[in-house]
PDB file of C-alpha atoms in Angstrom:
ATOM      1  CA  MET A   1      16.173 -48.114   4.318  1.00 48.00           C
ATOM      2  CA  GLY A   2      19.620 -49.588   4.985  1.00 53.00           C
ATOM      3  CA  MET A   3      20.772 -50.559   8.443  1.00 53.00           C
ATOM      4  CA  ARG A   4      23.540 -48.429   9.942  1.00 50.00           C
ATOM      5  CA  THR A   5      26.476 -50.421  11.347  1.00 53.00           C
ATOM      6  CA  GLN A   6      28.851 -47.517  12.051  1.00 56.00           C
ATOM      7  CA  PRO A   7      27.931 -45.495  15.166  1.00 57.00           C
ATOM      8  CA  HIS A   8      27.654 -41.721  14.912  1.00 64.00           C
ATOM      9  CA  ASP A   9      30.614 -39.732  16.208  1.00 70.00           C
ATOM     10  CA  ILE A  10      29.664 -37.816  19.331  1.00 79.00           C
ATOM     11  CA  GLU A  11      30.413 -34.116  19.087  1.00 85.00           C
ATOM     12  CA  VAL A  12      32.878 -32.989  21.741  1.00 90.00           C
ATOM     13  CA  PRO A  13      33.017 -29.161  21.849  1.00 89.00           C
ATOM     14  CA  GLU A  14      36.437 -27.724  22.643  1.00 89.00           C
ATOM     15  CA  LYS A  15      35.231 -25.383  25.377  1.00 90.00           C
ATOM     16  CA  GLU A  16      32.547 -27.709  26.770  1.00 92.00           C
ATOM     17  CA  PRO A  17      33.876 -31.253  26.343  1.00 93.00           C
ATOM     18  CA  PHE A  18      31.332 -32.750  28.757  1.00 92.00           C
ATOM     19  CA  ARG A  19      28.258 -31.011  27.342  1.00 93.00           C
ATOM     20  CA  ASP A  20      26.806 -34.283  25.984  1.00 89.00           C
ATOM     21  CA  ASP A  21      28.425 -36.555  28.570  1.00 89.00           C
ATOM     22  CA  LEU A  22      25.492 -38.897  29.256  1.00 88.00           C
ATOM     23  CA  LEU A  23      27.765 -41.613  30.673  1.00 87.00           C
ATOM     24  CA  ASN A  24      29.374 -39.357  33.283  1.00 90.00           C
ATOM     25  CA  ARG A  25      32.886 -39.671  31.890  1.00 92.00           C
ATOM     26  CA  LYS A  26      33.857 -36.368  33.486  1.00 94.00           C
ATOM     27  CA  GLU A  27      34.595 -37.983  36.853  1.00 95.00           C
ATOM     28  CA  SER A  28      37.015 -40.497  35.312  1.00 94.00           C
ATOM     29  CA  VAL A  29      38.670 -37.776  33.232  1.00 95.00           C
ATOM     30  CA  GLU A  30      39.246 -35.606  36.294  1.00 96.00           C
ATOM     31  CA  ILE A  31      40.713 -38.533  38.254  1.00 95.00           C
ATOM     32  CA  LEU A  32      43.135 -39.378  35.434  1.00 95.00           C
ATOM     33  CA  THR A  33      44.052 -35.716  35.013  1.00 95.00           C
ATOM     34  CA  GLU A  34      44.904 -35.481  38.696  1.00 95.00           C
ATOM     35  CA  LEU A  35      46.969 -38.658  38.379  1.00 94.00           C
ATOM     36  CA  ILE A  36      49.157 -37.501  35.495  1.00 92.00           C
ATOM     37  CA  ALA A  37      49.499 -34.001  36.960  1.00 92.00           C
ATOM     38  CA  ASN A  38      51.080 -35.442  40.105  1.00 91.00           C
ATOM     39  CA  PHE A  39      53.053 -38.306  38.589  1.00 86.00           C
ATOM     40  CA  GLU A  40      56.830 -37.867  38.785  1.00 82.00           C
ATOM     41  CA  GLY A  41      58.544 -38.743  35.538  1.00 80.00           C
ATOM     42  CA  PRO A  42      57.161 -40.410  32.386  1.00 84.00           C
ATOM     43  CA  CYS A  43      54.261 -42.839  32.637  1.00 87.00           C
ATOM     44  CA  VAL A  44      52.098 -44.914  30.287  1.00 89.00           C
ATOM     45  CA  LEU A  45      48.361 -45.461  30.743  1.00 91.00           C
ATOM     46  CA  ALA A  46      46.337 -47.953  28.675  1.00 89.00           C
ATOM     47  CA  LEU A  47      42.606 -47.505  28.073  1.00 89.00           C
ATOM     48  CA  ASP A  48      41.068 -50.949  27.566  1.00 87.00           C
ATOM     49  CA  ALA A  49      37.513 -51.620  26.364  1.00 85.00           C
ATOM     50  CA  GLU A  50      35.659 -53.516  23.635  1.00 85.00           C
ATOM     51  CA  TRP A  51      35.228 -51.940  20.201  1.00 80.00           C
ATOM     52  CA  GLY A  52      32.381 -49.425  20.179  1.00 80.00           C
ATOM     53  CA  ASN A  53      32.442 -48.758  23.933  1.00 86.00           C
ATOM     54  CA  GLY A  54      33.563 -45.163  23.498  1.00 88.00           C
ATOM     55  CA  LYS A  55      37.349 -45.121  23.894  1.00 91.00           C
ATOM     56  CA  THR A  56      37.819 -42.519  21.156  1.00 90.00           C
ATOM     57  CA  THR A  57      35.079 -40.277  22.564  1.00 92.00           C
ATOM     58  CA  PHE A  58      36.636 -40.567  26.019  1.00 94.00           C
ATOM     59  CA  LEU A  59      40.042 -39.538  24.664  1.00 94.00           C
ATOM     60  CA  ARG A  60      38.522 -36.582  22.810  1.00 94.00           C
ATOM     61  CA  MET A  61      36.833 -35.386  25.993  1.00 95.00           C
ATOM     62  CA  TRP A  62      40.014 -35.861  27.966  1.00 95.00           C
ATOM     63  CA  SER A  63      42.247 -34.105  25.423  1.00 95.00           C
ATOM     64  CA  ARG A  64      39.943 -31.075  25.257  1.00 96.00           C
ATOM     65  CA  HIS A  65      39.706 -30.989  29.052  1.00 97.00           C
ATOM     66  CA  LEU A  66      43.509 -31.079  29.301  1.00 96.00           C
ATOM     67  CA  ARG A  67      43.913 -28.321  26.725  1.00 94.00           C
ATOM     68  CA  ASN A  68      41.445 -26.151  28.616  1.00 95.00           C
ATOM     69  CA  LEU A  69      43.710 -26.619  31.645  1.00 94.00           C
ATOM     70  CA  LYS A  70      46.723 -25.584  29.487  1.00 91.00           C
ATOM     71  CA  PHE A  71      48.276 -29.062  29.259  1.00 92.00           C
ATOM     72  CA  PRO A  72      50.327 -29.567  26.071  1.00 90.00           C
ATOM     73  CA  VAL A  73      48.612 -32.438  24.214  1.00 92.00           C
ATOM     74  CA  VAL A  74      49.604 -34.291  21.038  1.00 90.00           C
ATOM     75  CA  GLU A  75      47.071 -36.721  19.531  1.00 91.00           C
ATOM     76  CA  PHE A  76      48.117 -39.588  17.257  1.00 88.00           C
ATOM     77  CA  ASN A  77      45.611 -41.776  15.391  1.00 86.00           C
ATOM     78  CA  ALA A  78      47.591 -44.961  14.790  1.00 85.00           C
ATOM     79  CA  TRP A  79      45.053 -46.440  12.364  1.00 86.00           C
ATOM     80  CA  GLU A  80      45.337 -43.451  10.023  1.00 84.00           C
ATOM     81  CA  THR A  81      49.066 -44.160   9.631  1.00 82.00           C
ATOM     82  CA  ASP A  82      48.726 -47.956   9.408  1.00 83.00           C
ATOM     83  CA  PHE A  83      49.902 -47.776   5.773  1.00 80.00           C
ATOM     84  CA  ALA A  84      53.391 -46.687   6.889  1.00 76.00           C
ATOM     85  CA  GLU A  85      56.147 -49.298   6.908  1.00 76.00           C
ATOM     86  CA  GLN A  86      57.956 -47.654   9.813  1.00 75.00           C
ATOM     87  CA  PRO A  87      55.624 -47.006  12.804  1.00 77.00           C
ATOM     88  CA  PHE A  88      58.323 -45.073  14.651  1.00 74.00           C
ATOM     89  CA  LEU A  89      58.688 -42.658  11.749  1.00 75.00           C
ATOM     90  CA  ALA A  90      54.925 -42.083  11.635  1.00 79.00           C
ATOM     91  CA  LEU A  91      54.786 -41.425  15.376  1.00 80.00           C
ATOM     92  CA  SER A  92      57.851 -39.175  15.417  1.00 76.00           C
ATOM     93  CA  GLY A  93      56.485 -37.194  12.461  1.00 78.00           C
ATOM     94  CA  GLU A  94      53.146 -36.630  14.190  1.00 80.00           C
ATOM     95  CA  LEU A  95      54.911 -35.666  17.419  1.00 80.00           C
ATOM     96  CA  THR A  96      57.018 -33.103  15.599  1.00 77.00           C
ATOM     97  CA  ARG A  97      53.947 -31.567  13.947  1.00 80.00           C
ATOM     98  CA  GLY A  98      51.926 -31.629  17.158  1.00 80.00           C
ATOM     99  CA  LEU A  99      54.637 -29.975  19.229  1.00 79.00           C
ATOM    100  CA  LYS A 100      54.720 -27.039  16.812  1.00 76.00           C
ATOM    101  CA  ASP A 101      51.432 -25.868  18.354  1.00 76.00           C
ATOM    102  CA  TYR A 102      53.259 -25.136  21.613  1.00 73.00           C
ATOM    103  CA  ALA A 103      56.545 -23.834  20.281  1.00 65.00           C
ATOM    104  CA  ASP A 104      57.976 -20.448  21.070  1.00 62.00           C
ATOM    105  CA  GLU A 105      61.363 -19.220  19.888  1.00 57.00           C
ATOM    106  CA  SER A 106      63.279 -21.189  22.515  1.00 56.00           C
ATOM    107  CA  LEU A 107      61.478 -24.441  21.655  1.00 56.00           C
ATOM    108  CA  GLU A 108      61.625 -24.069  17.866  1.00 60.00           C
ATOM    109  CA  LYS A 109      65.235 -25.262  17.717  1.00 63.00           C
ATOM    110  CA  LYS A 110      64.454 -28.358  19.783  1.00 59.00           C
ATOM    111  CA  ILE A 111      61.476 -29.249  17.603  1.00 59.00           C
ATOM    112  CA  ASP A 112      63.383 -28.570  14.391  1.00 63.00           C
ATOM    113  CA  ARG A 113      66.041 -30.953  15.682  1.00 63.00           C
ATOM    114  CA  THR A 114      63.436 -33.706  16.098  1.00 61.00           C
ATOM    115  CA  LYS A 115      62.379 -33.084  12.486  1.00 60.00           C
ATOM    116  CA  GLU A 116      65.985 -33.431  11.300  1.00 64.00           C
ATOM    117  CA  LEU A 117      66.365 -36.697  13.206  1.00 58.00           C
ATOM    118  CA  THR A 118      63.114 -38.002  11.689  1.00 60.00           C
ATOM    119  CA  LYS A 119      64.480 -37.250   8.205  1.00 60.00           C
ATOM    120  CA  GLU A 120      67.698 -39.094   9.069  1.00 59.00           C
ATOM    121  CA  LEU A 121      65.697 -42.143  10.128  1.00 57.00           C
ATOM    122  CA  LEU A 122      63.619 -41.996   6.940  1.00 56.00           C
ATOM    123  CA  VAL A 123      66.727 -42.109   4.766  1.00 54.00           C
ATOM    124  CA  GLN A 124      68.154 -45.002   6.788  1.00 52.00           C
ATOM    125  CA  ALA A 125      64.884 -46.944   6.467  1.00 52.00           C
ATOM    126  CA  VAL A 126      64.988 -47.259   2.642  1.00 48.00           C
ATOM    127  CA  PRO A 127      64.803 -51.037   1.936  1.00 49.00           C
ATOM    128  CA  ILE A 128      67.826 -52.795   0.457  1.00 44.00           C
ATOM    129  CA  GLY A 129      65.668 -54.417  -2.239  1.00 47.00           C
ATOM    130  CA  LEU A 130      64.514 -51.065  -3.558  1.00 44.00           C
ATOM    131  CA  ARG A 131      68.013 -49.647  -3.669  1.00 45.00           C
ATOM    132  CA  LEU A 132      69.415 -52.822  -5.239  1.00 44.00           C
ATOM    133  CA  ALA A 133      66.737 -52.636  -7.932  1.00 48.00           C
ATOM    134  CA  SER A 134      67.528 -48.972  -8.528  1.00 48.00           C
ATOM    135  CA  ALA A 135      71.255 -49.671  -8.718  1.00 47.00           C
ATOM    136  CA  SER A 136      70.858 -52.534 -11.216  1.00 45.00           C
ATOM    137  CA  LEU A 137      68.241 -51.105 -13.586  1.00 45.00           C
ATOM    138  CA  GLY A 138      70.805 -51.087 -16.358  1.00 47.00           C
ATOM    139  CA  VAL A 139      72.420 -54.186 -17.878  1.00 45.00           C
ATOM    140  CA  ALA A 140      74.922 -55.511 -15.334  1.00 47.00           C
ATOM    141  CA  SER A 141      76.923 -58.691 -14.946  1.00 46.00           C
ATOM    142  CA  LEU A 142      76.169 -61.124 -12.112  1.00 45.00           C
ATOM    143  CA  THR A 143      79.502 -60.184 -10.552  1.00 48.00           C
ATOM    144  CA  ASN A 144      78.581 -56.511 -10.569  1.00 54.00           C
ATOM    145  CA  VAL A 145      75.198 -57.242  -9.001  1.00 49.00           C
ATOM    146  CA  GLY A 146      76.960 -59.305  -6.335  1.00 51.00           C
ATOM    147  CA  ASP A 147      79.329 -56.431  -5.629  1.00 56.00           C
ATOM    148  CA  ILE A 148      76.389 -54.033  -5.422  1.00 53.00           C
ATOM    149  CA  PHE A 149      74.551 -56.360  -3.043  1.00 51.00           C
ATOM    150  CA  GLU A 150      77.620 -56.783  -0.812  1.00 56.00           C
ATOM    151  CA  SER A 151      78.080 -53.027  -0.732  1.00 63.00           C
ATOM    152  CA  LEU A 152      74.428 -52.490   0.172  1.00 59.00           C
ATOM    153  CA  VAL A 153      74.558 -55.096   2.959  1.00 57.00           C
ATOM    154  CA  THR A 154      77.561 -53.313   4.456  1.00 64.00           C
ATOM    155  CA  GLU A 155      75.751 -50.017   4.054  1.00 64.00           C
ATOM    156  CA  LYS A 156      72.646 -51.482   5.713  1.00 60.00           C
ATOM    157  CA  LEU A 157      74.662 -52.625   8.740  1.00 61.00           C
ATOM    158  CA  ASP A 158      76.166 -49.160   9.029  1.00 64.00           C
ATOM    159  CA  ALA A 159      72.699 -47.629   8.619  1.00 64.00           C
ATOM    160  CA  TYR A 160      71.393 -49.817  11.454  1.00 66.00           C
ATOM    161  CA  SER A 161      73.977 -48.366  13.836  1.00 72.00           C
ATOM    162  CA  GLU A 162      73.221 -44.865  12.591  1.00 70.00           C
ATOM    163  CA  ALA A 163      69.473 -45.455  13.013  1.00 68.00           C
ATOM    164  CA  GLN A 164      69.965 -46.628  16.593  1.00 74.00           C
ATOM    165  CA  ASN A 165      72.017 -43.530  17.286  1.00 75.00           C
ATOM    166  CA  SER A 166      69.379 -41.293  15.666  1.00 70.00           C
ATOM    167  CA  ILE A 167      66.614 -42.904  17.739  1.00 73.00           C
ATOM    168  CA  ARG A 168      68.595 -42.265  20.927  1.00 79.00           C
ATOM    169  CA  LYS A 169      69.117 -38.650  19.879  1.00 76.00           C
ATOM    170  CA  PHE A 170      65.424 -38.303  19.029  1.00 74.00           C
ATOM    171  CA  ARG A 171      64.365 -39.642  22.428  1.00 78.00           C
ATOM    172  CA  ARG A 172      66.813 -37.360  24.201  1.00 81.00           C
ATOM    173  CA  THR A 173      65.639 -34.321  22.225  1.00 76.00           C
ATOM    174  CA  LEU A 174      61.987 -35.219  22.832  1.00 78.00           C
ATOM    175  CA  HIS A 175      62.712 -35.586  26.549  1.00 81.00           C
ATOM    176  CA  GLU A 176      64.371 -32.155  26.623  1.00 80.00           C
ATOM    177  CA  THR A 177      61.434 -30.646  24.715  1.00 79.00           C
ATOM    178  CA  ALA A 178      58.948 -32.174  27.172  1.00 80.00           C
ATOM    179  CA  GLU A 179      60.965 -30.818  30.106  1.00 83.00           C
ATOM    180  CA  ASN A 180      61.008 -27.333  28.582  1.00 81.00           C
ATOM    181  CA  LEU A 181      57.246 -27.509  28.037  1.00 80.00           C
ATOM    182  CA  TRP A 182      56.796 -28.567  31.674  1.00 84.00           C
ATOM    183  CA  LYS A 183      58.729 -25.510  32.854  1.00 81.00           C
ATOM    184  CA  LYS A 184      56.754 -23.137  30.624  1.00 81.00           C
ATOM    185  CA  LYS A 185      53.283 -24.688  30.980  1.00 79.00           C
ATOM    186  CA  GLU A 186      53.737 -26.174  34.474  1.00 86.00           C
ATOM    187  CA  HIS A 187      52.076 -29.313  33.124  1.00 88.00           C
ATOM    188  CA  PRO A 188      53.502 -32.495  31.579  1.00 89.00           C
ATOM    189  CA  LEU A 189      53.357 -33.236  27.858  1.00 88.00           C
ATOM    190  CA  VAL A 190      50.544 -35.717  27.146  1.00 91.00           C
ATOM    191  CA  VAL A 191      50.675 -37.926  24.026  1.00 90.00           C
ATOM    192  CA  MET A 192      47.436 -39.775  23.209  1.00 92.00           C
ATOM    193  CA  ILE A 193      47.630 -42.752  20.838  1.00 89.00           C
ATOM    194  CA  ASP A 194      44.209 -43.869  19.600  1.00 90.00           C
ATOM    195  CA  GLU A 195      42.862 -46.701  17.400  1.00 86.00           C
ATOM    196  CA  LEU A 196      45.843 -48.973  18.056  1.00 83.00           C
ATOM    197  CA  ASP A 197      43.500 -51.974  18.254  1.00 82.00           C
ATOM    198  CA  ARG A 198      42.377 -51.390  14.643  1.00 83.00           C
ATOM    199  CA  CYS A 199      45.911 -51.575  13.223  1.00 82.00           C
ATOM    200  CA  ARG A 200      47.474 -54.621  11.627  1.00 85.00           C
ATOM    201  CA  PRO A 201      49.162 -56.679  14.387  1.00 82.00           C
ATOM    202  CA  SER A 202      52.731 -56.147  13.162  1.00 82.00           C
ATOM    203  CA  TYR A 203      52.240 -52.367  13.091  1.00 77.00           C
ATOM    204  CA  ALA A 204      50.692 -52.280  16.568  1.00 77.00           C
ATOM    205  CA  VAL A 205      53.506 -54.383  18.062  1.00 76.00           C
ATOM    206  CA  GLU A 206      56.259 -52.279  16.480  1.00 70.00           C
TER     207      GLU A 206
END
């Protein structure tokens, strides 16, 4: 019989998140819920513990508890998107999908706008090397390749400014969406990012 090194996932029922709560996490969850419910403006909380100490289970319990209280919650597993070159695009894409669960007609336009901005950022993030290779697949002189490269560098600088502008627009639209959710749900939007410590360092930092 082989030895098991991966711990079993603890089942966290949606309607009874603390049913198998042998470590009495409920008290901590309720304290944190009270904290974010009364916090004015955006805030960031970090859950710190060694690997295998139950951070993911805690977040599952908390997210289900929040949903039962009608909080809008979006969950993002960073490790599952570690393959992506652009962490911001992965996060913004997951946010857009997650917010759809809470959208009514008045929010649909806001959320669709975040999707449009994500697409803009995706186009602007195409690497120069890839586009240079695509542009010079045919037989070209060194001068032509140099002209192509110069053109792409100029385009990249312009794209950087456009990307910065798109990010600002995305943040503003997300802020407006969160405010609208607050008014409708009377609770703040909660975004939970899990498994960040399992990501490659460059991805986690970005």
